């Protein structure tokens, strides 16, 4: 069982002068999936910093909750960038159904509180709203015509905002969606587009020096789903068929598999904070949270050098693999 979470600081404004927070130095065992031998991570960095970019509150817990909890428990700095407040999300709790009736921002404001509660459970050090709190809104699916919708954000403005965060946080590893946004949500696609477009400017000494010293991210991963794990869910009766989940990858194409089953309780507790969005008593989430493999999270390396791995597909069991003992210096 996890101990007390590290202090959570939410940054709604520009990222300059980011404050530090407490971390947990306790050892953690994020290991490969069940087909490989269990074991501790091969190495450690003194100042590991992981930054994840997600579109809406609850996405981080659903897709990367075990990863975030595991690294936070090791003592790594885990930082989240959230692109919108999820104002258009489907409300699943009947007693919260009227959140948008009096105020179109009602659900977004409620999800802010849910996000803070979830990140406290996961031990996240800091959270940033891309562009500042409320700058961009949930686009919905399909995307609405609202010019404030994140899917319609000016790419230059959004990239500049992301560069400021990357330079302030200086992560060695960044995680976001694939180019199709996982299942095609316009905000997920835009999160990928903005993140990938910000990497080179963040490292460019000539780009917006007022945003801070340049920073080169060493490794970038896209979240993905393993087809073998989807088959496990089908076999357990959680999913009706393999076709239900788009954009999964065969095991041999995946770079890293983190076995977060020791952190399944934390992942579920974080999801429990999202009562407006997640029903843990009925439906898909109720079933998924009964399958331990829900906490096994897979990644595709799209930028940087692959680290040492193991098993039949040479999977990394650490997103920082290959960086241990190697200085990650400022660019420029």
mmCIF file of C-alpha atoms in Angstrom:
data_model
loop_
_atom_site.group_PDB
_atom_site.id
_atom_site.type_symbol
_atom_site.label_atom_id
_atom_site.label_comp_id
_atom_site.label_asym_id
_atom_site.label_seq_id
_atom_site.Cartn_x
_atom_site.Cartn_y
_atom_site.Cartn_z
ATOM 1 C CA UNK A 1 0.000 0.000 0.000
ATOM 2 C CA UNK A 2 1.285 3.439 -0.883
ATOM 3 C CA UNK A 3 2.286 5.921 1.775
ATOM 4 C CA UNK A 4 1.253 9.548 1.940
ATOM 5 C CA UNK A 5 1.388 11.230 -1.517
ATOM 6 C CA UNK A 6 3.867 13.971 -2.251
ATOM 7 C CA UNK A 7 2.680 17.563 -2.077
ATOM 8 C CA UNK A 8 0.675 18.664 -5.111
ATOM 9 C CA UNK A 9 1.145 22.099 -6.580
ATOM 10 C CA UNK A 10 -1.083 23.179 -9.469
ATOM 11 C CA UNK A 11 0.326 25.750 -11.885
ATOM 12 C CA UNK A 12 -2.406 27.577 -13.727
ATOM 13 C CA UNK A 13 -0.175 30.344 -15.014
ATOM 14 C CA UNK A 14 3.156 30.638 -16.811
ATOM 15 C CA UNK A 15 5.743 28.055 -15.698
ATOM 16 C CA UNK A 16 8.525 30.425 -14.738
ATOM 17 C CA UNK A 17 9.842 29.976 -11.228
ATOM 18 C CA UNK A 18 8.309 26.547 -10.660
ATOM 19 C CA UNK A 19 8.558 25.502 -7.044
ATOM 20 C CA UNK A 20 9.852 22.140 -5.904
ATOM 21 C CA UNK A 21 7.914 19.582 -3.898
ATOM 22 C CA UNK A 22 8.547 16.572 -1.707
ATOM 23 C CA UNK A 23 9.152 13.172 -3.270
ATOM 24 C CA UNK A 24 9.168 9.609 -2.076
ATOM 25 C CA UNK A 25 12.609 7.992 -2.092
ATOM 26 C CA UNK A 26 11.263 4.495 -1.484
ATOM 27 C CA UNK A 27 12.256 1.742 -3.912
ATOM 28 C CA UNK A 28 9.682 0.623 -6.458
ATOM 29 C CA UNK A 29 9.413 -2.310 -8.802
ATOM 30 C CA UNK A 30 7.891 -1.472 -12.160
ATOM 31 C CA UNK A 31 8.680 -4.652 -14.045
ATOM 32 C CA UNK A 32 7.919 -6.226 -17.423
ATOM 33 C CA UNK A 33 4.636 -8.004 -17.991
ATOM 34 C CA UNK A 34 3.728 -11.372 -16.569
ATOM 35 C CA UNK A 35 5.557 -13.373 -19.243
ATOM 36 C CA UNK A 36 8.922 -12.008 -18.154
ATOM 37 C CA UNK A 37 10.873 -12.402 -14.956
ATOM 38 C CA UNK A 38 10.045 -10.017 -12.165
ATOM 39 C CA UNK A 39 12.843 -7.791 -10.942
ATOM 40 C CA UNK A 40 13.874 -4.334 -9.903
ATOM 41 C CA UNK A 41 14.780 -1.618 -12.368
ATOM 42 C CA UNK A 42 18.292 -1.970 -13.646
ATOM 43 C CA UNK A 43 19.478 1.467 -12.633
ATOM 44 C CA UNK A 44 18.518 4.849 -11.276
ATOM 45 C CA UNK A 45 19.139 8.481 -12.066
ATOM 46 C CA UNK A 46 19.663 11.016 -9.313
ATOM 47 C CA UNK A 47 17.240 13.529 -10.800
ATOM 48 C CA UNK A 48 14.742 11.698 -13.003
ATOM 49 C CA UNK A 49 12.003 13.914 -14.375
ATOM 50 C CA UNK A 50 9.008 12.507 -16.252
ATOM 51 C CA UNK A 51 6.493 14.801 -17.976
ATOM 52 C CA UNK A 52 3.206 13.501 -19.358
ATOM 53 C CA UNK A 53 0.860 15.415 -21.675
ATOM 54 C CA UNK A 54 -2.852 14.568 -21.536
ATOM 55 C CA UNK A 55 -5.907 16.192 -23.057
ATOM 56 C CA UNK A 56 -8.481 16.063 -20.237
ATOM 57 C CA UNK A 57 -8.696 15.289 -16.517
ATOM 58 C CA UNK A 58 -8.997 11.496 -15.971
ATOM 59 C CA UNK A 59 -6.985 10.622 -19.121
ATOM 60 C CA UNK A 60 -3.794 10.526 -17.053
ATOM 61 C CA UNK A 61 -5.232 8.068 -14.538
ATOM 62 C CA UNK A 62 -6.871 5.827 -17.128
ATOM 63 C CA UNK A 63 -3.899 5.518 -19.449
ATOM 64 C CA UNK A 64 -0.791 6.155 -17.345
ATOM 65 C CA UNK A 65 -1.910 6.056 -13.706
ATOM 66 C CA UNK A 66 0.244 3.106 -12.669
ATOM 67 C CA UNK A 67 3.299 4.563 -14.404
ATOM 68 C CA UNK A 68 2.833 7.889 -12.633
ATOM 69 C CA UNK A 69 2.297 6.295 -9.243
ATOM 70 C CA UNK A 70 5.285 3.979 -9.644
ATOM 71 C CA UNK A 71 7.776 6.651 -10.588
ATOM 72 C CA UNK A 72 6.495 9.031 -7.923
ATOM 73 C CA UNK A 73 7.019 6.324 -5.307
ATOM 74 C CA UNK A 74 10.601 5.864 -6.501
ATOM 75 C CA UNK A 75 11.362 9.515 -5.978
ATOM 76 C CA UNK A 76 11.269 10.656 -9.588
ATOM 77 C CA UNK A 77 9.616 14.000 -10.311
ATOM 78 C CA UNK A 78 6.356 13.334 -12.153
ATOM 79 C CA UNK A 79 4.746 16.330 -13.858
ATOM 80 C CA UNK A 80 1.454 16.452 -15.746
ATOM 81 C CA UNK A 81 0.396 18.869 -18.475
ATOM 82 C CA UNK A 82 -3.384 18.981 -18.983
ATOM 83 C CA UNK A 83 -4.614 20.696 -22.144
ATOM 84 C CA UNK A 84 -8.286 21.300 -21.248
ATOM 85 C CA UNK A 85 -10.636 20.964 -18.278
ATOM 86 C CA UNK A 86 -12.876 18.500 -20.136
ATOM 87 C CA UNK A 87 -15.928 20.760 -20.174
ATOM 88 C CA UNK A 88 -17.823 18.565 -22.665
ATOM 89 C CA UNK A 89 -17.275 15.182 -21.040
ATOM 90 C CA UNK A 90 -20.172 12.797 -20.577
ATOM 91 C CA UNK A 91 -21.452 12.925 -17.003
ATOM 92 C CA UNK A 92 -22.039 9.415 -15.676
ATOM 93 C CA UNK A 93 -23.128 10.183 -12.099
ATOM 94 C CA UNK A 94 -26.862 10.973 -11.986
ATOM 95 C CA UNK A 95 -26.530 13.335 -9.025
ATOM 96 C CA UNK A 96 -24.006 15.422 -10.985
ATOM 97 C CA UNK A 97 -26.035 15.532 -14.203
ATOM 98 C CA UNK A 98 -26.914 19.209 -13.771
ATOM 99 C CA UNK A 99 -23.363 20.519 -13.477
ATOM 100 C CA UNK A 100 -23.581 22.319 -16.837
ATOM 101 C CA UNK A 101 -27.155 23.558 -16.478
ATOM 102 C CA UNK A 102 -26.413 26.887 -14.805
ATOM 103 C CA UNK A 103 -22.828 27.329 -15.954
ATOM 104 C CA UNK A 104 -21.184 25.963 -19.126
ATOM 105 C CA UNK A 105 -17.976 25.804 -17.101
ATOM 106 C CA UNK A 106 -19.643 23.851 -14.304
ATOM 107 C CA UNK A 107 -18.303 20.467 -15.325
ATOM 108 C CA UNK A 108 -14.845 21.865 -16.049
ATOM 109 C CA UNK A 109 -14.659 23.430 -12.604
ATOM 110 C CA UNK A 110 -15.787 20.167 -11.034
ATOM 111 C CA UNK A 111 -13.202 18.185 -13.000
ATOM 112 C CA UNK A 112 -10.471 20.527 -11.785
ATOM 113 C CA UNK A 113 -11.231 19.348 -8.263
ATOM 114 C CA UNK A 114 -11.367 15.721 -9.357
ATOM 115 C CA UNK A 115 -7.977 16.109 -11.038
ATOM 116 C CA UNK A 116 -6.374 17.558 -7.914
ATOM 117 C CA UNK A 117 -7.696 14.656 -5.832
ATOM 118 C CA UNK A 118 -6.481 12.065 -8.345
ATOM 119 C CA UNK A 119 -3.001 13.580 -8.616
ATOM 120 C CA UNK A 120 -2.640 13.623 -4.844
ATOM 121 C CA UNK A 121 -3.297 9.874 -4.891
ATOM 122 C CA UNK A 122 -0.757 9.333 -7.674
ATOM 123 C CA UNK A 123 1.896 11.445 -5.952
ATOM 124 C CA UNK A 124 2.299 13.867 -8.852
ATOM 125 C CA UNK A 125 4.680 16.714 -8.084
ATOM 126 C CA UNK A 126 3.159 19.401 -10.287
ATOM 127 C CA UNK A 127 0.391 19.978 -12.796
ATOM 128 C CA UNK A 128 0.210 22.635 -15.518
ATOM 129 C CA UNK A 129 -2.767 23.799 -17.571
ATOM 130 C CA UNK A 130 -1.397 24.324 -21.067
ATOM 131 C CA UNK A 131 -1.581 28.038 -21.813
ATOM 132 C CA UNK A 132 -2.966 28.736 -18.342
ATOM 133 C CA UNK A 133 -6.150 27.597 -16.643
ATOM 134 C CA UNK A 134 -9.103 27.657 -19.034
ATOM 135 C CA UNK A 135 -7.134 28.896 -22.055
ATOM 136 C CA UNK A 136 -8.424 26.077 -24.254
ATOM 137 C CA UNK A 137 -11.664 24.149 -23.945
ATOM 138 C CA UNK A 138 -12.680 20.571 -24.562
ATOM 139 C CA UNK A 139 -13.349 20.175 -28.290
ATOM 140 C CA UNK A 140 -15.739 17.249 -27.999
ATOM 141 C CA UNK A 141 -15.901 14.438 -30.517
ATOM 142 C CA UNK A 142 -16.454 15.339 -33.285
ATOM 143 C CA UNK A 143 -14.839 18.708 -32.648
ATOM 144 C CA UNK A 144 -17.164 21.673 -32.147
ATOM 145 C CA UNK A 145 -16.813 24.998 -33.983
ATOM 146 C CA UNK A 146 -15.880 26.969 -30.855
ATOM 147 C CA UNK A 147 -12.687 28.972 -31.583
ATOM 148 C CA UNK A 148 -11.624 28.347 -27.980
ATOM 149 C CA UNK A 149 -11.676 24.573 -28.547
ATOM 150 C CA UNK A 150 -8.244 23.016 -28.146
ATOM 151 C CA UNK A 151 -8.475 21.224 -31.488
ATOM 152 C CA UNK A 152 -8.674 24.675 -33.109
ATOM 153 C CA UNK A 153 -5.861 26.218 -31.068
ATOM 154 C CA UNK A 154 -3.281 28.276 -32.910
ATOM 155 C CA UNK A 155 -0.350 25.890 -33.173
ATOM 156 C CA UNK A 156 2.229 28.600 -32.632
ATOM 157 C CA UNK A 157 0.614 29.790 -29.418
ATOM 158 C CA UNK A 158 0.155 26.280 -28.070
ATOM 159 C CA UNK A 159 3.719 25.278 -28.955
ATOM 160 C CA UNK A 160 5.078 28.363 -27.241
ATOM 161 C CA UNK A 161 3.127 27.462 -24.088
ATOM 162 C CA UNK A 162 4.499 23.908 -24.201
ATOM 163 C CA UNK A 163 8.060 25.130 -24.726
ATOM 164 C CA UNK A 164 7.766 27.238 -21.585
ATOM 165 C CA UNK A 165 6.721 24.200 -19.571
ATOM 166 C CA UNK A 166 9.421 21.953 -21.038
ATOM 167 C CA UNK A 167 12.104 24.514 -20.221
ATOM 168 C CA UNK A 168 10.787 25.042 -16.711
ATOM 169 C CA UNK A 169 10.434 21.343 -15.849
ATOM 170 C CA UNK A 170 13.392 20.022 -17.896
ATOM 171 C CA UNK A 171 12.207 16.413 -18.209
ATOM 172 C CA UNK A 172 14.462 13.706 -19.545
ATOM 173 C CA UNK A 173 11.384 11.722 -20.648
ATOM 174 C CA UNK A 174 8.109 12.945 -22.177
ATOM 175 C CA UNK A 175 4.999 10.821 -22.727
ATOM 176 C CA UNK A 176 1.966 11.689 -24.862
ATOM 177 C CA UNK A 177 -0.532 10.157 -27.298
ATOM 178 C CA UNK A 178 0.216 8.732 -30.718
ATOM 179 C CA UNK A 179 -0.491 10.766 -33.855
ATOM 180 C CA UNK A 180 -4.031 9.368 -34.057
ATOM 181 C CA UNK A 181 -4.767 10.341 -30.468
ATOM 182 C CA UNK A 182 -5.276 6.736 -29.399
ATOM 183 C CA UNK A 183 -8.920 6.457 -30.397
ATOM 184 C CA UNK A 184 -9.127 9.592 -32.530
ATOM 185 C CA UNK A 185 -10.323 12.253 -30.093
ATOM 186 C CA UNK A 186 -9.467 15.669 -31.624
ATOM 187 C CA UNK A 187 -7.947 16.909 -28.355
ATOM 188 C CA UNK A 188 -5.717 13.847 -28.076
ATOM 189 C CA UNK A 189 -4.529 14.372 -31.644
ATOM 190 C CA UNK A 190 -3.829 18.037 -30.908
ATOM 191 C CA UNK A 191 -1.948 17.129 -27.725
ATOM 192 C CA UNK A 192 0.353 14.936 -29.805
ATOM 193 C CA UNK A 193 0.766 17.605 -32.458
ATOM 194 C CA UNK A 194 1.639 20.345 -29.973
ATOM 195 C CA UNK A 195 3.984 18.186 -27.904
ATOM 196 C CA UNK A 196 5.954 16.904 -30.862
ATOM 197 C CA UNK A 197 6.163 20.369 -32.427
ATOM 198 C CA UNK A 198 7.514 21.876 -29.195
ATOM 199 C CA UNK A 199 10.501 19.554 -28.756
ATOM 200 C CA UNK A 200 12.926 21.185 -31.189
ATOM 201 C CA UNK A 201 12.063 24.800 -30.286
ATOM 202 C CA UNK A 202 12.487 23.937 -26.601
ATOM 203 C CA UNK A 203 16.081 22.932 -27.365
ATOM 204 C CA UNK A 204 16.790 25.888 -29.653
ATOM 205 C CA UNK A 205 18.808 28.651 -28.018
ATOM 206 C CA UNK A 206 17.381 31.169 -30.488
ATOM 207 C CA UNK A 207 13.712 30.396 -29.857
ATOM 208 C CA UNK A 208 11.960 32.654 -27.324
ATOM 209 C CA UNK A 209 14.874 33.057 -24.876
ATOM 210 C CA UNK A 210 12.493 34.807 -22.495
ATOM 211 C CA UNK A 211 10.905 31.395 -21.816
ATOM 212 C CA UNK A 212 14.062 30.134 -20.132
ATOM 213 C CA UNK A 213 17.214 28.244 -20.960
ATOM 214 C CA UNK A 214 16.882 25.676 -23.765
ATOM 215 C CA UNK A 215 16.241 22.052 -22.906
ATOM 216 C CA UNK A 216 16.680 18.871 -24.945
ATOM 217 C CA UNK A 217 14.319 16.032 -24.053
ATOM 218 C CA UNK A 218 16.229 12.744 -24.234
ATOM 219 C CA UNK A 219 13.374 10.295 -24.877
ATOM 220 C CA UNK A 220 9.786 10.655 -26.098
ATOM 221 C CA UNK A 221 7.216 7.872 -25.862
ATOM 222 C CA UNK A 222 3.706 7.488 -27.195
ATOM 223 C CA UNK A 223 1.197 5.609 -25.098
ATOM 224 C CA UNK A 224 -0.099 2.465 -26.731
ATOM 225 C CA UNK A 225 -1.942 -0.752 -25.973
ATOM 226 C CA UNK A 226 -0.535 -4.242 -26.336
ATOM 227 C CA UNK A 227 -2.647 -6.571 -28.436
ATOM 228 C CA UNK A 228 -1.814 -9.443 -26.119
ATOM 229 C CA UNK A 229 -3.199 -7.472 -23.171
ATOM 230 C CA UNK A 230 -6.323 -6.614 -25.156
ATOM 231 C CA UNK A 231 -6.707 -10.333 -25.811
ATOM 232 C CA UNK A 232 -6.463 -10.892 -22.057
ATOM 233 C CA UNK A 233 -9.374 -8.468 -21.587
ATOM 234 C CA UNK A 234 -11.368 -10.249 -24.285
ATOM 235 C CA UNK A 235 -10.711 -13.607 -22.647
ATOM 236 C CA UNK A 236 -11.866 -12.187 -19.316
ATOM 237 C CA UNK A 237 -15.101 -10.973 -20.882
ATOM 238 C CA UNK A 238 -14.245 -7.296 -20.376
ATOM 239 C CA UNK A 239 -14.172 -6.578 -24.113
ATOM 240 C CA UNK A 240 -16.331 -8.205 -26.750
ATOM 241 C CA UNK A 241 -13.578 -8.486 -29.357
ATOM 242 C CA UNK A 242 -10.123 -7.288 -30.338
ATOM 243 C CA UNK A 243 -11.756 -4.840 -32.746
ATOM 244 C CA UNK A 244 -13.161 -2.739 -29.895
ATOM 245 C CA UNK A 245 -9.781 -1.081 -29.249
ATOM 246 C CA UNK A 246 -8.232 0.838 -32.181
ATOM 247 C CA UNK A 247 -4.559 1.651 -32.639
ATOM 248 C CA UNK A 248 -3.066 -1.122 -30.555
ATOM 249 C CA UNK A 249 0.324 -2.578 -31.419
ATOM 250 C CA UNK A 250 1.629 -6.124 -31.727
ATOM 251 C CA UNK A 251 3.967 -6.976 -28.884
ATOM 252 C CA UNK A 252 7.060 -7.037 -31.094
ATOM 253 C CA UNK A 253 6.572 -3.352 -32.046
ATOM 254 C CA UNK A 254 6.271 -2.081 -28.464
ATOM 255 C CA UNK A 255 9.362 -0.558 -26.847
ATOM 256 C CA UNK A 256 8.548 -0.506 -23.134
ATOM 257 C CA UNK A 257 6.127 -2.394 -20.914
ATOM 258 C CA UNK A 258 5.792 -1.256 -17.320
ATOM 259 C CA UNK A 259 4.117 -3.696 -14.991
ATOM 260 C CA UNK A 260 2.229 -1.402 -12.657
ATOM 261 C CA UNK A 261 0.263 -4.147 -10.921
ATOM 262 C CA UNK A 262 1.830 -3.212 -7.553
ATOM 263 C CA UNK A 263 0.135 0.178 -8.110
ATOM 264 C CA UNK A 264 -3.245 -1.074 -9.262
ATOM 265 C CA UNK A 265 -4.844 0.142 -6.023
ATOM 266 C CA UNK A 266 -3.473 3.646 -6.602
ATOM 267 C CA UNK A 267 -4.655 3.690 -10.200
ATOM 268 C CA UNK A 268 -8.161 2.637 -9.169
ATOM 269 C CA UNK A 269 -8.199 5.144 -6.293
ATOM 270 C CA UNK A 270 -7.250 7.926 -8.714
ATOM 271 C CA UNK A 271 -10.048 6.887 -11.062
ATOM 272 C CA UNK A 272 -12.447 6.864 -8.128
ATOM 273 C CA UNK A 273 -11.837 10.608 -7.780
ATOM 274 C CA UNK A 274 -13.471 11.115 -11.196
ATOM 275 C CA UNK A 275 -17.010 10.350 -10.168
ATOM 276 C CA UNK A 276 -18.398 12.620 -12.887
ATOM 277 C CA UNK A 277 -16.662 10.560 -15.593
ATOM 278 C CA UNK A 278 -15.946 7.075 -14.281
ATOM 279 C CA UNK A 279 -18.419 4.531 -12.966
ATOM 280 C CA UNK A 280 -16.541 1.886 -11.022
ATOM 281 C CA UNK A 281 -19.721 -0.002 -10.163
ATOM 282 C CA UNK A 282 -21.047 -0.689 -13.653
ATOM 283 C CA UNK A 283 -19.812 -0.880 -17.213
ATOM 284 C CA UNK A 284 -16.366 -0.999 -18.751
ATOM 285 C CA UNK A 285 -14.402 0.559 -15.880
ATOM 286 C CA UNK A 286 -16.017 -1.733 -13.335
ATOM 287 C CA UNK A 287 -14.763 -4.684 -15.368
ATOM 288 C CA UNK A 288 -11.346 -3.273 -16.246
ATOM 289 C CA UNK A 289 -10.475 -2.570 -12.636
ATOM 290 C CA UNK A 290 -11.013 -6.255 -11.859
ATOM 291 C CA UNK A 291 -8.336 -7.263 -14.374
ATOM 292 C CA UNK A 292 -4.799 -6.830 -12.946
ATOM 293 C CA UNK A 293 -3.385 -6.272 -16.424
ATOM 294 C CA UNK A 294 -5.220 -2.936 -16.500
ATOM 295 C CA UNK A 295 -2.175 -1.627 -14.618
ATOM 296 C CA UNK A 296 0.298 -2.935 -17.217
ATOM 297 C CA UNK A 297 1.075 0.088 -19.379
ATOM 298 C CA UNK A 298 2.828 0.001 -22.759
ATOM 299 C CA UNK A 299 4.801 2.593 -24.695
ATOM 300 C CA UNK A 300 6.369 3.155 -28.101
ATOM 301 C CA UNK A 301 9.654 5.073 -28.227
ATOM 302 C CA UNK A 302 9.477 7.644 -31.037
ATOM 303 C CA UNK A 303 12.421 9.875 -30.189
ATOM 304 C CA UNK A 304 15.717 9.086 -28.490
ATOM 305 C CA UNK A 305 17.840 5.987 -28.074
ATOM 306 C CA UNK A 306 16.315 2.729 -26.941
ATOM 307 C CA UNK A 307 17.718 1.463 -23.655
ATOM 308 C CA UNK A 308 18.540 -2.110 -22.636
ATOM 309 C CA UNK A 309 15.608 -4.478 -22.424
ATOM 310 C CA UNK A 310 14.809 -8.112 -21.795
ATOM 311 C CA UNK A 311 12.522 -10.929 -22.808
ATOM 312 C CA UNK A 312 11.506 -12.152 -26.258
ATOM 313 C CA UNK A 313 10.827 -8.611 -27.547
ATOM 314 C CA UNK A 314 13.634 -6.846 -25.672
ATOM 315 C CA UNK A 315 11.138 -4.605 -23.874
ATOM 316 C CA UNK A 316 12.444 -1.833 -21.679
ATOM 317 C CA UNK A 317 11.033 -2.014 -18.159
ATOM 318 C CA UNK A 318 12.006 1.583 -17.380
ATOM 319 C CA UNK A 319 11.285 4.692 -19.452
ATOM 320 C CA UNK A 320 14.651 6.058 -18.303
ATOM 321 C CA UNK A 321 16.484 2.960 -19.567
ATOM 322 C CA UNK A 322 19.780 3.905 -21.191
ATOM 323 C CA UNK A 323 19.930 7.268 -19.427
ATOM 324 C CA UNK A 324 21.319 5.981 -16.135
ATOM 325 C CA UNK A 325 24.753 7.412 -15.507
ATOM 326 C CA UNK A 326 24.554 9.617 -18.572
ATOM 327 C CA UNK A 327 24.401 13.368 -17.995
ATOM 328 C CA UNK A 328 21.444 15.067 -19.655
ATOM 329 C CA UNK A 329 22.742 18.564 -20.220
ATOM 330 C CA UNK A 330 21.105 21.780 -21.346
ATOM 331 C CA UNK A 331 20.940 22.173 -25.088
ATOM 332 C CA UNK A 332 22.818 24.911 -26.877
#
